[in-house]
Coordinates of C-alpha atoms in Angstrom, one line a residue:
Chain A
E643 CA -40.7 -29.0 30.1
P644 CA -36.6 -28.5 31.5
E645 CA -35.3 -26.2 32.2
V646 CA -31.8 -24.5 33.3
T647 CA -31.7 -23.9 36.3
Q648 CA -28.8 -21.5 38.6
T649 CA -27.9 -20.8 42.1
P650 CA -28.3 -19.4 43.7
S651 CA -29.8 -15.8 42.5
H652 CA -28.3 -13.5 43.9
Q653 CA -24.7 -13.3 45.7
V654 CA -23.3 -10.3 47.6
T655 CA -19.6 -10.6 47.5
Q656 CA -16.2 -8.3 48.7
M657 CA -14.1 -7.3 46.2
G658 CA -10.9 -10.4 45.9
Q659 CA -12.8 -12.7 46.6
E660 CA -13.6 -15.7 45.0
V661 CA -16.6 -16.4 43.8
I662 CA -18.9 -19.7 42.6
L663 CA -21.4 -19.2 39.7
R664 CA -23.5 -22.3 39.3
C665 CA -25.9 -24.0 36.5
V666 CA -27.4 -26.6 35.5
P667 CA -28.0 -27.4 32.0
I668 CA -30.8 -28.4 30.4
S669 CA -29.9 -32.5 30.4
N670 CA -29.2 -33.3 27.2
H671 CA -27.5 -30.5 25.2
L672 CA -23.6 -30.3 24.5
Y673 CA -23.0 -26.8 24.3
F674 CA -23.2 -24.5 27.6
Y675 CA -22.9 -20.6 27.0
W676 CA -22.6 -17.8 30.2
Y677 CA -23.3 -15.0 29.4
R678 CA -23.2 -11.3 31.5
Q679 CA -25.3 -8.6 31.7
I680 CA -23.8 -4.6 33.4
L681 CA -26.8 -3.1 35.1
G682 CA -28.8 -1.3 31.9
Q683 CA -26.0 -2.3 29.4
K684 CA -26.3 -5.2 26.5
V685 CA -26.2 -9.5 27.2
E686 CA -22.7 -9.6 26.6
F687 CA -21.2 -12.5 25.4
L688 CA -18.4 -14.6 27.5
V689 CA -17.1 -17.9 26.6
S690 CA -18.5 -21.6 25.3
F691 CA -17.8 -25.0 26.0
Y692 CA -18.2 -27.6 24.4
N693 CA -17.1 -31.4 25.3
N694 CA -15.4 -30.5 27.8
E695 CA -13.2 -28.0 27.2
I696 CA -13.5 -23.7 26.3
S697 CA -14.6 -23.6 22.0
E698 CA -14.6 -19.5 22.8
K699 CA -14.8 -16.8 24.8
S700 CA -14.2 -13.2 24.4
E701 CA -11.4 -11.4 25.2
I702 CA -14.3 -10.4 28.9
F703 CA -13.3 -14.0 29.5
D704 CA -8.9 -13.0 31.4
D705 CA -6.9 -15.1 33.9
Q706 CA -10.2 -14.2 36.5
F707 CA -12.8 -16.7 35.3
S708 CA -12.7 -20.1 34.4
V709 CA -15.3 -22.1 33.7
E710 CA -15.4 -26.1 34.5
R711 CA -18.0 -29.1 34.6
P712 CA -16.7 -30.9 36.9
D713 CA -19.2 -33.6 37.3
G714 CA -22.7 -35.0 34.3
S715 CA -25.1 -32.6 35.4
N716 CA -23.7 -29.2 36.8
F717 CA -21.7 -26.6 34.9
T718 CA -19.5 -23.1 37.2
L719 CA -18.7 -20.7 35.9
K720 CA -15.3 -18.9 38.6
I721 CA -13.7 -15.8 39.5
R722 CA -11.2 -15.5 41.1
S723 CA -10.8 -12.2 42.3
T724 CA -13.9 -10.3 42.2
K725 CA -13.1 -7.0 40.6
L726 CA -16.2 -4.0 41.2
E727 CA -16.1 -4.3 37.6
D728 CA -17.8 -7.2 37.8
S729 CA -21.3 -6.8 39.5
A730 CA -24.0 -7.6 36.6
M731 CA -26.6 -10.5 36.3
Y732 CA -24.8 -13.5 35.0
F733 CA -26.4 -16.3 32.4
C734 CA -26.5 -19.5 32.2
A735 CA -27.5 -20.9 28.9
S736 CA -27.6 -24.3 27.4
S737 CA -28.1 -26.2 23.1
L738 CA -28.3 -28.7 21.5
E739 CA -26.6 -27.8 18.8
Q740 CA -25.3 -25.2 16.9
G741 CA -24.2 -24.8 13.1
F742 CA -25.4 -26.2 10.1
P743 CA -27.6 -27.0 9.0
L744 CA -30.0 -26.1 11.7
G745 CA -29.0 -23.5 14.3
A746 CA -30.3 -24.9 18.2
E747 CA -32.4 -22.9 20.2
A748 CA -31.0 -21.7 22.8
F749 CA -32.4 -21.9 26.9
F750 CA -31.6 -19.4 29.3
G751 CA -31.5 -20.0 33.3
Q752 CA -32.9 -16.5 35.7
G753 CA -29.9 -15.5 36.0
T754 CA -26.3 -14.5 39.4
R755 CA -27.3 -11.5 39.8
L756 CA -23.1 -10.9 41.8
T757 CA -22.7 -7.5 43.6
V758 CA -19.8 -6.8 44.4
V759 CA -18.9 -4.4 47.3
Chain B
K300 CA -17.3 -7.6 13.6
Q301 CA -21.1 -9.2 14.1
E302 CA -23.5 -5.3 15.1
V303 CA -27.3 -5.7 16.8
T304 CA -29.0 -2.8 17.0
Q305 CA -32.8 -2.6 17.7
I306 CA -34.8 1.0 16.8
P307 CA -36.6 2.0 18.9
A308 CA -34.1 1.7 22.2
A309 CA -37.8 2.6 24.0
L310 CA -41.8 2.7 23.2
S311 CA -44.7 3.9 25.2
V312 CA -48.5 3.0 24.0
P313 CA -51.1 2.8 25.3
E314 CA -53.0 -0.7 25.0
G315 CA -54.5 -2.2 22.4
E316 CA -52.1 -1.4 19.9
N317 CA -50.4 -3.2 16.9
L318 CA -46.3 -3.4 17.5
V319 CA -43.4 -3.4 15.6
L320 CA -39.8 -3.5 17.2
N321 CA -37.0 -4.0 14.2
C322 CA -33.7 -5.9 14.8
S323 CA -31.1 -5.0 12.3
F324 CA -28.0 -8.1 12.3
T325 CA -24.5 -6.5 10.4
D326 CA -23.4 -10.0 8.8
S327 CA -26.1 -11.6 6.5
A328 CA -24.3 -15.7 8.1
I329 CA -26.5 -16.4 10.5
Y330 CA -28.0 -20.2 11.7
N331 CA -31.2 -18.2 13.1
L332 CA -31.7 -15.7 15.0
Q333 CA -34.0 -15.9 18.4
W334 CA -36.2 -12.9 20.6
F335 CA -36.6 -12.9 23.9
R336 CA -38.3 -11.0 26.4
Q337 CA -36.9 -9.2 29.8
D338 CA -38.9 -8.2 33.3
P339 CA -36.0 -6.1 35.2
G340 CA -34.2 -7.2 37.2
K341 CA -34.9 -11.2 35.7
G342 CA -33.4 -14.2 33.3
L343 CA -34.9 -14.3 29.9
T344 CA -36.9 -15.7 28.5
S345 CA -37.1 -16.8 24.6
L346 CA -40.4 -16.1 22.7
L347 CA -39.5 -16.9 19.1
L348 CA -36.9 -19.1 17.4
I349 CA -36.6 -18.4 13.4
Q350 CA -34.2 -20.9 11.8
S351 CA -32.1 -18.9 9.0
S352 CA -34.4 -20.9 6.1
Q353 CA -37.4 -19.7 7.9
R354 CA -39.4 -16.2 6.6
E355 CA -41.6 -15.8 9.9
Q356 CA -42.3 -17.4 13.0
T357 CA -46.1 -17.3 15.2
S358 CA -46.7 -17.5 18.7
G359 CA -50.1 -16.5 19.3
R360 CA -49.7 -12.7 18.9
L361 CA -46.2 -12.3 18.1
N362 CA -45.1 -12.7 14.7
A363 CA -42.0 -12.5 13.7
S364 CA -40.4 -11.8 10.4
L365 CA -36.7 -12.0 8.6
D366 CA -35.2 -10.9 5.9
K367 CA -31.6 -12.0 6.3
S368 CA -30.1 -10.1 3.2
S369 CA -31.1 -7.3 4.7
G370 CA -30.3 -8.3 7.8
R371 CA -34.0 -7.1 9.1
S372 CA -36.0 -8.5 11.6
T373 CA -38.9 -7.5 12.8
L374 CA -41.1 -8.7 15.9
Y375 CA -44.6 -8.1 15.4
I376 CA -47.2 -7.8 18.6
A377 CA -50.9 -7.3 17.9
A378 CA -53.2 -5.7 20.5
S379 CA -50.6 -4.9 22.6
Q380 CA -51.9 -5.4 26.6
P381 CA -50.0 -4.0 30.2
G382 CA -48.6 -7.3 30.5
D383 CA -47.0 -7.4 27.3
S384 CA -44.3 -5.0 29.7
A385 CA -40.8 -5.9 29.9
T386 CA -37.7 -4.9 27.6
Y387 CA -37.8 -7.1 23.9
L388 CA -33.9 -8.6 23.4
C389 CA -33.1 -10.3 19.7
A390 CA -30.1 -12.2 19.3
V391 CA -28.6 -13.5 16.2
L392 CA -26.8 -17.1 16.0
T393 CA -23.5 -17.7 14.8
D394 CA -20.3 -19.0 16.4
K395 CA -22.6 -17.7 19.8
L396 CA -25.8 -15.5 20.5
I397 CA -24.7 -11.3 19.5
F398 CA -27.8 -9.9 21.6
G399 CA -29.0 -6.3 20.3
T400 CA -29.7 -3.1 22.5
G401 CA -33.4 -4.6 23.1
T402 CA -36.5 -2.2 23.2
R403 CA -38.0 -1.6 26.2
L404 CA -42.1 -1.5 26.1
Q405 CA -44.4 0.1 28.6
V406 CA -48.4 -0.4 28.1
F407 CA -49.7 1.7 30.3
P408 CA -53.8 0.4 30.5

């Protein structure tokens, strides 16, 4: 069964360093998302990406964050200068289509646990 | 702004009980609703998807219902087992998935 894969599963980085979280969405999907979950809190939307551009971003997704689809398979989230409060589980998701008339199921990866020290 | 709330926040029951987990959302203009399971420190596993035009979906011992007009969904777990212990999340799709606060379930033998 197709699945969304994320690497690495766990990353530890020093404050101020850049990190890149990688995701391989399901191959025929068109919409891509990043979410994060700070320990003990809700899963929060960060950004959605469609047709090689950001379609929506939350207020969390500030200038320190960027996303890219460098080739036909990978979808990356870059944090330029990490802060302690960026420590969280980051989830990538993909779906085939969104919106009227049917909303498509979103498939999530297993997450990357980012620890900023 | 869409808000998704889940009740109860935590639930501890003996094995074999039938359970009802509740999810409510403030804006009925949704495309679908998904229920997920999350084990501690792990990813999100999709359990059931209900389209906005549907009333319920079933998968094994799980049954989810949706009443879009009242902004409610319930997840029914029949004959609970210790392996069902996890956090259950509901999420509604508008232009993005918006997650609820979760119900942490513990089923003890």
